[in-house]
XYZ file of C-alpha atoms in Angstrom:
747
model
C -19.929 7.004 61.725
C -19.826 10.048 64.132
C -22.924 10.599 66.342
C -25.127 13.439 65.095
C -24.670 16.695 67.059
C -27.611 17.801 69.277
C -28.254 21.514 69.824
C -29.089 23.036 73.245
C -32.643 23.747 72.132
C -33.112 20.107 71.100
C -31.766 18.920 74.484
C -34.112 21.240 76.427
C -36.961 20.164 74.172
C -36.492 16.582 75.295
C -37.123 17.620 78.941
C -39.869 20.191 78.324
C -42.317 18.343 76.157
C -45.518 19.566 77.953
C -46.618 22.578 80.104
C -46.474 20.443 83.230
C -42.755 19.918 82.733
C -42.156 23.599 83.637
C -42.798 22.679 87.228
C -39.839 20.246 87.121
C -37.229 22.785 85.947
C -35.497 23.007 89.343
C -35.255 19.212 89.571
C -33.838 19.038 86.009
C -31.282 21.748 86.838
C -30.009 19.894 89.910
C -29.709 16.698 87.897
C -27.677 18.385 85.182
C -25.371 20.070 87.723
C -24.755 16.719 89.362
C -23.852 15.123 85.990
C -21.523 18.035 85.229
C -19.753 17.666 88.565
C -19.254 13.927 87.923
C -17.769 14.570 84.444
C -15.411 17.274 85.769
C -14.137 14.905 88.454
C -13.357 12.168 85.933
C -11.525 14.644 83.638
C -9.339 15.874 86.515
C -8.496 12.309 87.491
C -7.538 11.400 83.870
C -5.308 14.444 83.454
C -3.525 13.657 86.745
C -2.851 10.042 85.597
C -1.399 11.237 82.278
C 0.875 13.729 83.979
C 2.139 11.088 86.424
C 2.864 8.614 83.545
C 4.745 11.281 81.573
C 6.822 12.227 84.608
C 7.686 8.593 85.266
C 8.703 8.048 81.578
C 11.045 11.031 81.644
C 12.620 9.760 84.818
C 13.248 6.321 83.280
C 14.665 7.906 80.092
C 17.192 9.894 82.103
C 18.107 6.744 84.000
C 18.590 4.814 80.782
C 20.907 7.469 79.417
C 23.012 7.266 82.535
C 23.119 3.473 82.276
C 24.206 3.639 78.615
C 26.983 6.012 79.508
C 28.142 3.702 82.292
C 28.073 0.671 79.944
C 30.013 2.623 77.346
C 32.682 3.490 79.884
C 32.846 -0.114 81.084
C 33.153 -1.375 77.480
C 35.997 1.034 76.854
C 37.735 -0.371 79.901
C 37.161 -3.926 78.649
C 38.452 -2.948 75.208
C 41.606 -1.458 76.747
C 42.127 -4.549 78.802
C 41.592 -6.873 75.798
C 43.826 -4.860 73.512
C 46.719 -5.093 75.925
C 46.072 -8.063 78.248
C 49.757 -8.217 79.187
C 49.241 -5.219 81.392
C 46.711 -7.213 83.422
C 47.918 -10.826 83.189
C 51.630 -11.204 83.676
C 51.736 -14.691 82.137
C 49.541 -13.805 79.159
C 52.374 -14.294 76.663
C 52.967 -17.835 77.842
C 49.256 -18.615 77.838
C 48.958 -17.295 74.276
C 51.870 -19.405 72.998
C 50.568 -22.549 74.716
C 47.109 -21.927 73.269
C 48.561 -21.484 69.775
C 50.622 -24.659 70.079
C 47.574 -26.562 71.251
C 45.485 -25.233 68.389
C 48.218 -26.109 65.900
C 48.425 -29.638 67.287
C 44.664 -30.054 66.896
C 44.718 -28.688 63.352
C 47.691 -30.857 62.417
C 46.008 -33.955 63.797
C 42.802 -33.122 61.951
C 44.711 -32.458 58.722
C 46.647 -35.729 58.921
C 43.474 -37.718 59.596
C 41.705 -36.040 56.710
C 44.609 -36.744 54.375
C 44.662 -40.387 55.450
C 40.904 -40.772 54.977
C 40.681 -38.719 51.759
C 41.511 -41.504 49.308
C 38.913 -43.873 50.749
C 36.311 -41.110 50.569
C 37.318 -40.359 47.008
C 36.876 -44.023 46.072
C 33.283 -43.943 47.250
C 32.514 -40.564 45.700
C 34.038 -41.469 42.336
C 31.981 -44.639 42.176
C 28.777 -42.816 43.086
C 29.459 -40.075 40.529
C 30.192 -42.612 37.807
C 26.888 -44.361 38.487
C 24.981 -41.067 38.359
C 26.762 -39.924 35.190
C 25.725 -43.029 33.269
C 22.070 -41.953 33.338
C 21.631 -38.211 32.944
C 17.859 -38.511 32.630
C 17.236 -40.232 35.940
C 16.315 -39.649 39.615
C 19.914 -38.840 40.715
C 19.383 -39.989 44.330
C 23.007 -39.390 45.346
C 23.378 -35.923 43.860
C 23.136 -33.983 47.126
C 25.255 -36.429 49.219
C 27.984 -36.394 46.578
C 27.994 -32.610 46.557
C 28.023 -32.410 50.352
C 31.108 -34.600 50.730
C 32.908 -33.030 47.771
C 32.205 -29.617 49.255
C 33.759 -30.650 52.600
C 36.814 -32.118 50.905
C 37.168 -28.980 48.831
C 37.039 -26.804 51.957
C 39.701 -29.028 53.535
C 41.869 -28.642 50.437
C 41.459 -24.858 50.421
C 42.368 -24.583 54.113
C 45.348 -26.915 53.759
C 46.775 -25.158 50.707
C 46.274 -21.787 52.389
C 48.150 -22.892 55.507
C 50.917 -24.362 53.357
C 51.707 -21.021 51.730
C 54.699 -20.575 54.052
C 55.879 -24.181 53.624
C 58.703 -25.192 51.318
C 58.175 -25.540 47.592
C 58.605 -29.325 47.791
C 55.947 -29.556 50.484
C 53.510 -27.480 48.456
C 54.151 -29.597 45.355
C 53.594 -32.793 47.341
C 50.317 -31.458 48.699
C 49.243 -30.423 45.205
C 49.902 -33.958 43.954
C 47.871 -35.391 46.843
C 44.914 -33.212 45.867
C 45.109 -33.949 42.108
C 42.595 -36.760 42.431
C 40.200 -34.496 44.327
C 40.623 -31.773 41.716
C 39.729 -34.255 38.998
C 36.671 -35.383 40.963
C 35.543 -31.763 41.392
C 36.002 -31.195 37.672
C 33.992 -34.327 36.792
C 31.255 -33.345 39.222
C 30.969 -29.901 37.650
C 30.779 -31.521 34.210
C 27.953 -33.738 35.495
C 26.164 -30.718 36.967
C 26.374 -28.876 33.647
C 25.034 -31.927 31.794
C 22.051 -31.917 34.130
C 21.595 -28.199 33.435
C 21.632 -28.911 29.708
C 18.786 -31.389 30.219
C 16.448 -29.457 32.497
C 13.474 -29.745 30.150
C 14.066 -33.464 29.335
C 14.352 -34.193 33.090
C 11.018 -32.519 33.745
C 9.409 -34.296 30.813
C 10.721 -37.629 32.129
C 9.124 -36.987 35.517
C 12.234 -35.942 37.489
C 11.608 -32.319 38.484
C 13.197 -33.080 41.888
C 16.549 -33.440 40.131
C 16.217 -29.886 38.832
C 15.381 -28.711 42.345
C 18.511 -30.462 43.714
C 20.573 -28.879 40.955
C 19.357 -25.404 41.854
C 19.960 -26.052 45.583
C 23.568 -26.880 44.788
C 23.882 -23.767 42.611
C 22.405 -21.618 45.377
C 24.730 -23.094 48.013
C 27.766 -22.531 45.837
C 26.565 -18.997 45.119
C 26.417 -18.256 48.865
C 29.906 -19.671 49.309
C 31.101 -17.512 46.410
C 29.556 -14.433 48.013
C 31.166 -15.256 51.352
C 34.585 -15.721 49.735
C 34.241 -12.467 47.789
C 33.179 -10.628 50.961
C 36.215 -11.979 52.876
C 38.509 -10.867 50.074
C 37.012 -7.401 50.212
C 37.566 -7.333 53.968
C 41.189 -8.332 53.459
C 41.638 -5.499 51.000
C 39.935 -2.977 53.279
C 41.362 -4.138 56.665
C 44.893 -4.408 57.935
C 46.422 -7.859 57.617
C 46.984 -7.986 61.380
C 43.279 -7.581 61.960
C 42.380 -10.014 59.210
C 44.745 -12.674 60.512
C 42.675 -13.011 63.654
C 39.915 -14.765 61.718
C 40.445 -18.422 60.907
C 37.993 -18.204 58.024
C 40.150 -15.534 56.490
C 43.309 -17.537 56.905
C 41.789 -20.686 55.467
C 39.956 -19.142 52.549
C 41.502 -19.976 49.201
C 38.241 -20.783 47.435
C 37.975 -20.774 43.657
C 34.885 -18.753 42.667
C 32.578 -21.146 40.779
C 29.753 -18.945 39.437
C 27.421 -21.946 39.289
C 24.314 -19.855 38.705
C 25.682 -18.191 35.582
C 27.109 -21.519 34.393
C 23.755 -23.247 34.843
C 21.909 -20.563 32.878
C 24.598 -20.653 30.198
C 24.250 -24.445 29.960
C 20.495 -24.016 29.496
C 21.157 -21.454 26.763
C 23.606 -23.826 25.091
C 21.075 -26.663 25.210
C 18.496 -24.444 23.505
C 21.032 -23.595 20.813
C 21.843 -27.301 20.347
C 18.139 -28.086 19.874
C 17.836 -25.439 17.175
C 21.079 -26.538 15.535
C 19.896 -30.156 15.424
C 16.586 -29.132 13.871
C 18.346 -26.929 11.328
C 20.882 -29.623 10.451
C 18.149 -32.203 9.847
C 16.565 -29.905 7.258
C 19.638 -28.000 6.125
C 18.815 -28.572 2.474
C 15.093 -28.010 2.963
C 14.507 -24.778 4.926
C 10.795 -25.028 4.181
C 10.594 -28.303 6.129
C 12.562 -26.685 8.978
C 10.072 -23.817 9.217
C 7.153 -26.226 9.007
C 8.499 -28.297 11.911
C 9.073 -25.495 14.431
C 5.827 -26.075 16.320
C 7.919 -27.703 19.087
C 8.914 -24.184 20.164
C 5.397 -23.476 21.420
C 5.125 -26.909 23.069
C 8.405 -26.323 24.896
C 7.363 -22.890 26.148
C 4.046 -24.219 27.450
C 5.806 -27.063 29.311
C 8.436 -24.696 30.685
C 5.837 -22.340 32.105
C 3.862 -25.137 33.767
C 6.582 -27.536 34.992
C 10.076 -26.034 34.746
C 9.563 -22.550 36.180
C 8.252 -23.888 39.577
C 11.579 -25.715 40.078
C 13.505 -22.434 40.208
C 13.464 -19.626 42.764
C 11.406 -16.609 41.637
C 14.478 -14.375 41.430
C 15.794 -16.540 38.573
C 12.878 -15.326 36.384
C 13.179 -18.472 34.314
C 10.025 -17.962 32.278
C 11.335 -14.695 30.869
C 14.815 -16.210 30.512
C 13.586 -19.179 28.456
C 11.426 -17.002 26.192
C 14.314 -14.619 25.532
C 16.746 -17.448 24.796
C 14.325 -19.279 22.499
C 13.574 -16.037 20.691
C 17.232 -15.001 20.402
C 18.323 -18.439 19.149
C 15.410 -18.586 16.721
C 16.437 -15.206 15.343
C 20.032 -16.400 14.848
C 18.795 -19.536 13.064
C 16.562 -17.543 10.748
C 19.549 -15.350 9.965
C 21.448 -18.508 8.987
C 18.659 -19.392 6.587
C 18.878 -15.933 5.020
C 22.675 -16.154 4.767
C 22.441 -19.565 3.083
C 20.776 -17.805 0.125
C 17.742 -20.086 -0.129
C 15.347 -20.328 -3.043
C 13.047 -17.395 -3.609
C 10.012 -19.374 -2.398
C 11.648 -19.806 1.024
C 11.657 -16.030 1.458
C 7.897 -15.976 1.090
C 7.518 -18.967 3.462
C 9.706 -17.205 6.008
C 7.692 -14.016 5.769
C 4.454 -15.927 6.383
C 6.002 -17.960 9.249
C 7.161 -14.838 11.122
C 3.635 -13.441 10.967
C 2.293 -16.706 12.395
C 5.003 -16.680 15.114
C 3.965 -13.218 16.306
C 0.356 -14.307 16.432
C 1.173 -17.488 18.387
C 3.332 -15.654 20.939
C 0.511 -13.192 21.506
C -1.863 -16.094 22.145
C 0.633 -17.449 24.700
C 0.443 -14.072 26.503
C 4.139 -13.415 25.964
C 5.075 -9.823 26.789
C 6.339 -7.927 23.734
C 9.463 -6.737 25.586
C 10.603 -10.369 25.901
C 10.689 -10.669 22.104
C 13.562 -8.257 21.664
C 15.302 -7.895 19.310
C 12.532 -8.511 16.779
C 13.065 -11.411 14.391
C 15.336 -10.353 11.539
C 15.596 -6.904 13.093
C 11.878 -6.275 12.715
C 12.324 -5.899 8.977
C 10.479 -8.988 7.859
C 8.752 -6.878 5.218
C 12.168 -6.706 3.587
C 11.856 -10.440 2.982
C 9.588 -9.604 0.076
C 12.301 -7.371 -1.310
C 14.927 -10.012 -0.532
C 12.734 -12.426 -2.429
C 12.796 -10.147 -5.439
C 16.500 -9.394 -5.040
C 17.115 -13.116 -5.106
C 15.109 -13.374 -8.294
C 17.224 -10.590 -9.770
C 20.372 -12.404 -8.687
C 19.162 -15.514 -10.443
C 18.428 -13.384 -13.480
C 22.042 -12.193 -13.393
C 23.302 -15.759 -13.163
C 21.053 -16.980 -15.937
C 21.927 -14.060 -18.213
C 25.641 -14.587 -17.551
C 25.408 -18.256 -18.467
C 23.264 -17.429 -21.476
C 25.703 -14.803 -22.733
C 28.629 -17.135 -22.231
C 26.991 -19.647 -24.583
C 25.755 -17.044 -27.058
C 29.096 -15.243 -27.295
C 30.912 -18.542 -27.735
C 28.634 -19.445 -30.639
C 29.040 -15.959 -32.125
C 32.841 -16.145 -31.972
C 33.288 -19.723 -33.201
C 30.525 -19.557 -35.845
C 30.778 -23.308 -36.336
C 27.271 -23.433 -37.835
C 25.251 -20.955 -39.910
C 22.816 -18.767 -37.956
C 19.460 -20.317 -37.133
C 16.411 -19.295 -39.138
C 13.315 -18.500 -37.067
C 9.666 -19.084 -37.875
C 9.564 -15.782 -39.811
C 12.395 -16.909 -42.076
C 14.887 -14.487 -40.510
C 18.330 -15.092 -39.113
C 18.284 -15.255 -35.323
C 19.397 -17.073 -32.180
C 17.671 -18.701 -29.233
C 19.300 -16.232 -26.842
C 16.719 -13.504 -27.336
C 13.846 -15.951 -26.780
C 15.397 -17.441 -23.640
C 16.238 -13.996 -22.244
C 12.663 -12.809 -22.480
C 11.319 -15.993 -20.992
C 13.480 -15.270 -17.940
C 12.519 -11.597 -17.897
C 8.805 -12.359 -18.054
C 9.100 -14.895 -15.231
C 10.708 -12.359 -12.910
C 8.342 -9.563 -13.923
C 5.369 -11.852 -13.263
C 6.766 -12.682 -9.803
C 7.137 -8.976 -9.001
C 3.630 -8.284 -10.301
C 2.175 -10.880 -7.926
C 3.553 -8.931 -4.937
C 0.984 -6.234 -5.675
C 3.528 -3.521 -4.822
C 4.364 -1.006 -7.514
C 7.646 -0.040 -5.851
C 8.930 -3.601 -6.037
C 7.801 -3.985 -9.633
C 9.532 -0.725 -10.555
C 12.736 -1.887 -8.908
C 12.639 -5.234 -10.713
C 12.069 -3.437 -13.997
C 15.112 -1.318 -13.179
C 17.162 -4.461 -12.575
C 15.882 -5.981 -15.818
C 16.988 -2.808 -17.572
C 20.422 -3.135 -15.975
C 20.752 -6.755 -17.094
C 19.615 -5.950 -20.626
C 21.947 -2.969 -20.824
C 24.821 -5.137 -19.651
C 24.023 -7.696 -22.351
C 23.864 -4.932 -24.950
C 27.267 -3.587 -23.855
C 28.746 -7.068 -24.085
C 27.414 -7.535 -27.605
C 28.805 -4.171 -28.675
C 32.279 -5.093 -27.393
C 32.140 -8.561 -28.966
C 31.106 -7.174 -32.353
C 33.863 -4.562 -32.233
C 36.465 -7.173 -31.284
C 35.377 -9.546 -34.060
C 35.448 -6.763 -36.646
C 38.939 -5.788 -35.504
C 40.141 -9.371 -35.973
C 38.422 -9.503 -39.374
C 40.189 -6.362 -40.597
C 43.624 -6.929 -39.004
C 44.050 -10.702 -39.329
C 41.468 -11.925 -41.852
C 43.353 -15.175 -42.452
C 42.841 -16.217 -38.788
C 39.147 -15.381 -38.612
C 36.302 -17.840 -39.104
C 33.872 -16.822 -41.832
C 30.235 -15.911 -41.367
C 30.660 -12.744 -39.286
C 28.369 -10.779 -41.614
C 25.568 -13.341 -41.314
C 25.921 -13.469 -37.508
C 25.800 -9.669 -37.325
C 22.512 -9.784 -39.230
C 21.218 -12.485 -36.858
C 22.219 -10.391 -33.823
C 20.602 -7.290 -35.298
C 17.380 -9.246 -35.894
C 17.493 -10.437 -32.253
C 17.821 -6.858 -31.023
C 14.776 -5.773 -33.010
C 12.852 -8.752 -31.643
C 13.937 -7.841 -28.090
C 12.859 -4.248 -28.634
C 9.423 -5.458 -29.787
C 9.129 -7.756 -26.757
C 10.136 -4.949 -24.400
C 7.557 -2.645 -25.948
C 4.881 -5.315 -25.486
C 5.995 -5.735 -21.848
C 5.684 -2.003 -21.286
C 2.167 -2.036 -22.684
C 1.270 -4.871 -20.292
C 2.710 -3.217 -17.180
C 1.582 0.382 -17.543
C -2.093 -0.312 -16.690
C -1.062 -2.244 -13.557
C 0.669 0.560 -11.674
C -0.071 4.087 -10.543
C 1.369 7.160 -12.204
C 4.066 7.291 -9.506
C 5.616 4.050 -10.758
C 4.422 4.183 -14.366
C 6.953 6.892 -15.232
C 10.121 5.120 -13.956
C 8.982 1.813 -15.450
C 8.377 3.493 -18.804
C 11.758 5.253 -18.667
C 13.673 2.063 -17.869
C 11.980 -0.048 -20.533
C 12.278 2.667 -23.165
C 15.962 2.938 -22.281
C 16.310 -0.803 -22.850
C 14.552 -0.434 -26.220
C 16.969 2.338 -27.189
C 19.841 0.056 -26.245
C 18.481 -2.708 -28.468
C 18.217 -0.311 -31.378
C 21.762 0.949 -30.775
C 23.140 -2.590 -30.894
C 21.126 -3.319 -34.041
C 22.586 -0.204 -35.694
C 26.042 -1.258 -34.529
C 25.555 -4.638 -36.186
C 24.389 -3.032 -39.449
C 27.349 -0.660 -39.410
C 29.661 -3.606 -38.779
C 28.072 -5.403 -41.726
C 28.856 -2.326 -43.867
C 32.421 -2.196 -42.499
C 32.911 -5.848 -43.487
C 31.762 -5.066 -47.031
C 34.045 -2.039 -47.264
C 36.942 -4.057 -45.903
C 36.419 -6.631 -48.661
C 36.186 -3.786 -51.209
C 39.462 -2.159 -50.158
C 41.508 -3.674 -53.023
C 38.972 -2.297 -55.503
C 38.302 1.059 -53.847
C 42.052 1.771 -53.711
C 41.997 1.745 -57.518
C 39.290 4.402 -57.760
C 40.454 7.332 -59.877
C 43.777 5.612 -60.414
C 45.002 4.711 -63.968
C 43.373 1.262 -63.778
C 40.043 2.861 -62.889
C 39.577 4.151 -66.410
C 39.281 0.571 -67.586
C 36.258 0.074 -65.317
C 36.229 -1.523 -61.837
C 32.748 -0.597 -60.637
C 31.266 -3.843 -61.836
C 33.577 -5.683 -59.428
C 32.554 -3.416 -56.559
C 28.849 -3.818 -57.284
C 29.235 -7.578 -57.621
C 30.809 -7.760 -54.160
C 28.013 -5.668 -52.639
C 25.419 -7.811 -54.432
C 26.965 -10.962 -52.950
C 26.659 -9.562 -49.430
C 23.122 -8.362 -50.046
C 22.071 -11.789 -51.326
C 20.902 -12.640 -47.779
C 18.446 -9.762 -47.713
C 15.522 -12.139 -47.261
C 16.944 -13.119 -43.852
C 17.037 -9.530 -42.614
C 14.238 -7.839 -40.721
C 12.512 -5.460 -43.203
C 13.108 -2.416 -40.996
C 16.781 -3.331 -40.758
C 17.052 -3.923 -44.490
C 15.953 -0.372 -45.163
C 18.527 0.894 -42.669
C 21.192 -1.359 -44.168
C 20.572 0.000 -47.686
C 20.798 3.609 -46.435
C 24.015 2.902 -44.510
C 25.561 1.052 -47.479
C 24.591 3.757 -49.944
C 25.964 6.451 -47.663
C 29.193 4.477 -47.057
C 29.693 3.930 -50.797
C 29.234 7.609 -51.628
C 31.602 8.675 -48.815
C 34.227 6.196 -50.047
C 33.780 7.246 -53.681
C 33.875 10.991 -53.022
C 36.793 10.672 -50.574
C 38.741 8.833 -53.274
C 37.833 11.586 -55.724
C 38.920 14.297 -53.286
C 42.343 12.695 -52.910
C 42.989 11.354 -56.413
C 45.830 12.200 -58.848
C 45.272 14.206 -62.025
C 42.111 13.272 -63.877
C 41.968 12.830 -67.590
C 39.135 15.033 -68.691
C 36.696 14.159 -70.273
C 37.485 10.427 -69.863
C 37.203 10.736 -66.089
C 33.781 12.360 -66.135
C 32.504 9.733 -68.539
C 33.802 6.982 -66.278
C 32.159 8.640 -63.243
C 28.847 8.719 -65.082
C 29.166 5.043 -65.933
C 30.111 4.206 -62.316
C 27.137 6.089 -60.922
C 24.806 4.525 -63.467
C 26.003 1.041 -62.456
C 25.661 1.767 -58.726
C 22.297 3.480 -59.192
C 21.038 0.422 -61.019
C 22.239 -1.801 -58.148
C 20.590 0.226 -55.385
C 17.388 0.637 -57.382
C 16.802 -3.012 -56.582
C 16.341 -1.994 -52.938
C 14.924 1.526 -53.138
C 12.531 3.313 -55.497
C 14.182 5.586 -58.065
C 12.646 8.742 -56.645
C 14.125 7.981 -53.202
C 17.560 7.243 -54.684
C 17.903 10.388 -56.781
C 18.475 12.780 -53.808
C 21.405 10.602 -52.669
C 23.195 10.922 -56.040
C 22.437 14.623 -56.503
C 25.782 15.496 -54.907
C 27.606 13.473 -57.583
C 25.761 15.342 -60.309
C 26.804 18.675 -58.760
C 30.429 17.537 -58.532
C 30.317 16.286 -62.165
C 29.071 19.717 -63.183
C 32.149 21.290 -61.555
C 34.425 18.799 -63.337
C 32.808 19.435 -66.731
C 32.487 23.243 -66.468
C 34.845 25.490 -68.369
C 37.077 27.893 -66.536
C 34.616 30.730 -67.062
C 31.586 28.642 -66.010
C 33.223 26.788 -63.100
C 32.034 29.417 -60.634
C 28.378 28.862 -61.548
C 28.727 25.089 -61.064
C 30.401 25.727 -57.696
C 27.648 28.087 -56.614
C 24.969 25.474 -57.312
C 27.015 22.984 -55.244
C 27.756 25.464 -52.419
C 24.130 26.458 -51.899
C 23.382 22.859 -50.923
C 26.574 21.656 -49.236
C 28.364 24.839 -48.212
C 31.644 26.234 -49.588
C 33.776 23.108 -48.906
C 36.783 25.135 -50.149
C 39.433 22.392 -49.525
C 37.378 19.845 -51.482
C 36.588 22.218 -54.343
C 40.184 23.427 -54.554
C 41.452 19.850 -54.644
C 38.888 19.027 -57.326
C 40.046 21.947 -59.509
C 43.689 20.953 -59.048
C 43.143 17.366 -60.254
C 41.416 18.478 -63.469
C 43.867 17.579 -66.197
C 42.481 20.306 -68.457
C 43.319 23.121 -65.965
C 46.813 24.448 -65.521
C 47.973 26.101 -62.328
C 47.018 29.606 -63.400
C 43.521 28.476 -64.378
C 43.065 26.797 -60.999
C 44.253 29.940 -59.229
C 41.935 32.140 -61.249
C 38.911 29.916 -60.589
C 39.644 29.554 -56.850
C 40.271 33.278 -56.416
C 36.874 34.108 -57.872
C 35.218 31.384 -55.743
C 36.874 32.511 -52.504
C 36.085 36.167 -53.215
C 32.431 35.393 -53.880
C 32.179 33.242 -50.746
C 33.620 36.055 -48.696
C 31.424 38.712 -50.262
C 28.266 36.684 -49.872
C 29.186 35.423 -46.404
C 28.452 31.878 -47.504
C 28.598 29.339 -44.660
C 27.884 25.663 -44.070
C 24.221 24.617 -44.136
C 22.385 24.241 -40.783
C 22.092 20.505 -41.297
C 25.386 18.810 -42.218
C 25.402 16.964 -45.543
C 27.433 14.036 -46.791
C 30.289 16.424 -47.614
C 31.036 16.721 -43.868
C 32.174 13.078 -43.984
C 34.642 13.656 -46.845
C 38.256 13.786 -45.715
C 40.575 15.841 -47.909
C 44.240 15.039 -47.465
C 46.855 17.748 -47.417
C 49.214 18.205 -50.395
C 52.077 16.716 -48.392
C 50.045 13.635 -47.410
C 49.049 13.117 -50.998
C 52.649 13.448 -52.099
C 53.831 10.923 -49.537
C 51.070 8.511 -50.532
C 52.094 8.649 -54.156
């Protein structure tokens, strides 16, 4: 600390502390003047000494500059004399040649001796190396001596081959053959070195860390030699060859760059990969056991930090290197597990193991930047989705196999359809499908994530839709075979269509129950897409069921073709409706095996199909014998009405047959009353001019003029009243009226 400053007043106060001290002022003044004079003298002396020292330093500096200049001039003289010694020494050329000859003699003698001794040295070195190579995990006492002697022989080889560049090709080949044994020894030694590098951790565990130290010393020495050789090559490129040829080291250098450091680290990396590969191979068919046995990773890293890292120089940064390599190799191995498409449970195990790995590495104080890239790209959360995707894949496989069996049974129809516990036709396919669906939905539900559940529901919808499309195509193909080549088709298609339709209704009910179970489990965000997908699947089931019912109707109509072709033909007057009804009754005999909701639909479809067929035949028939035709129509309708009344109440049936009554009225009306009958028909079904005109033309009791008169009045009234088709199409929209030419060609 600096001494506190004292003011003048405080200094005077120290001397004048009492009135008597005033008498001593003169004495105090003289004392202070004396002290001042002493201080001034010392200051002058100090300043003089500093000035003298500065002057002397400047003098020496000037002298030094002069000396440097003199030395520079002398060195320039020496350089001129050295660069052209012939100007100074007259016999310099002779001295130079004699010196070169002498040096060549010495080098030749040394080379010959080395060549003569090389084989004996190689014998010893080969034996020592063989002994060391037998036991990789050992003390390796001769490692450094072997390297030392091999290194000297290698330098001799490099120098010899460099000097032999100007020799003849035969001489160079002979030298190369002489060094083949040495080359092989060098190769074997490098192999041995790399084996040691691959076993760094086992060597340390076995108590031989000194071997690792020797290994690194060799790598460091070779690295320095590599650097020296690279530097010389750079000098050769940068300098003139005349200047470079003055250096023996440059002439002799033909070293092969070894890169031992990078090779050692690569060998360590390879050994880590081998360890992981061995562990993976042992549990290749049980990835769960592989994950459960990876605790050796942490044991290795602890041992490496404590015992291996001290064997390496700090600039190797081996702790970070080992952690990175273990992490990188672990990541590659986990990727292999993912690519092997393991069971779904392995995905969950892997997700849990990665979480535990992160926790363990944190406890080992491993820096996060050393764990890059993150395992599986840092997307381990996707494992949950992969888990569900795998489940969906399995669902695809199962559904494919299921459909293969179900379609085969549907096509071959070797046995009648099965009857379920409700007494309805059905198959096991629908039951098995929903067992699989429920399993996968339950798995998605356990994840507790609405997004995943919604996606699985979407995949279930896709699978169900695919199955529905397949069934539609199969049913269409089987119906085509039934209609085109009935003699080659196995019977029972109608029954199997009913069984398939029942299955679709059952699937729709199951899907609706599934929807009711899932909706309370998810938020509104996911409730909507789940509801849409499942309702779409339900719609698909209903579409297939309708397709099956329509196919059932088409099969009936196909069987009725011989009879329906006779409608309104001469044979029709004798009565054929009983045959038609009998055929329909035979097909409807299995009504007890049909789902009640489907039975109602089947009756409606069949009734509609019959009326369309009947009225289409009427619209395209030849001349009718009136009133015999109308009487026969009444009998036909009475027979059919009686048949359908067994499936529907009379009051529900009457609206279906109202159109026939209206058409009968037009057939029975006189020429003058025909318009009124038409008007009653047109108010319900629209004008239907082609149908009505055809109907008037086939009346046997109307001649051409009567038909023209009736149709003119009808067309005029339709035009005047602006009569159009009803808003809702009626059955008459399904009636096809052939042209006059088509009818002529058909007859």
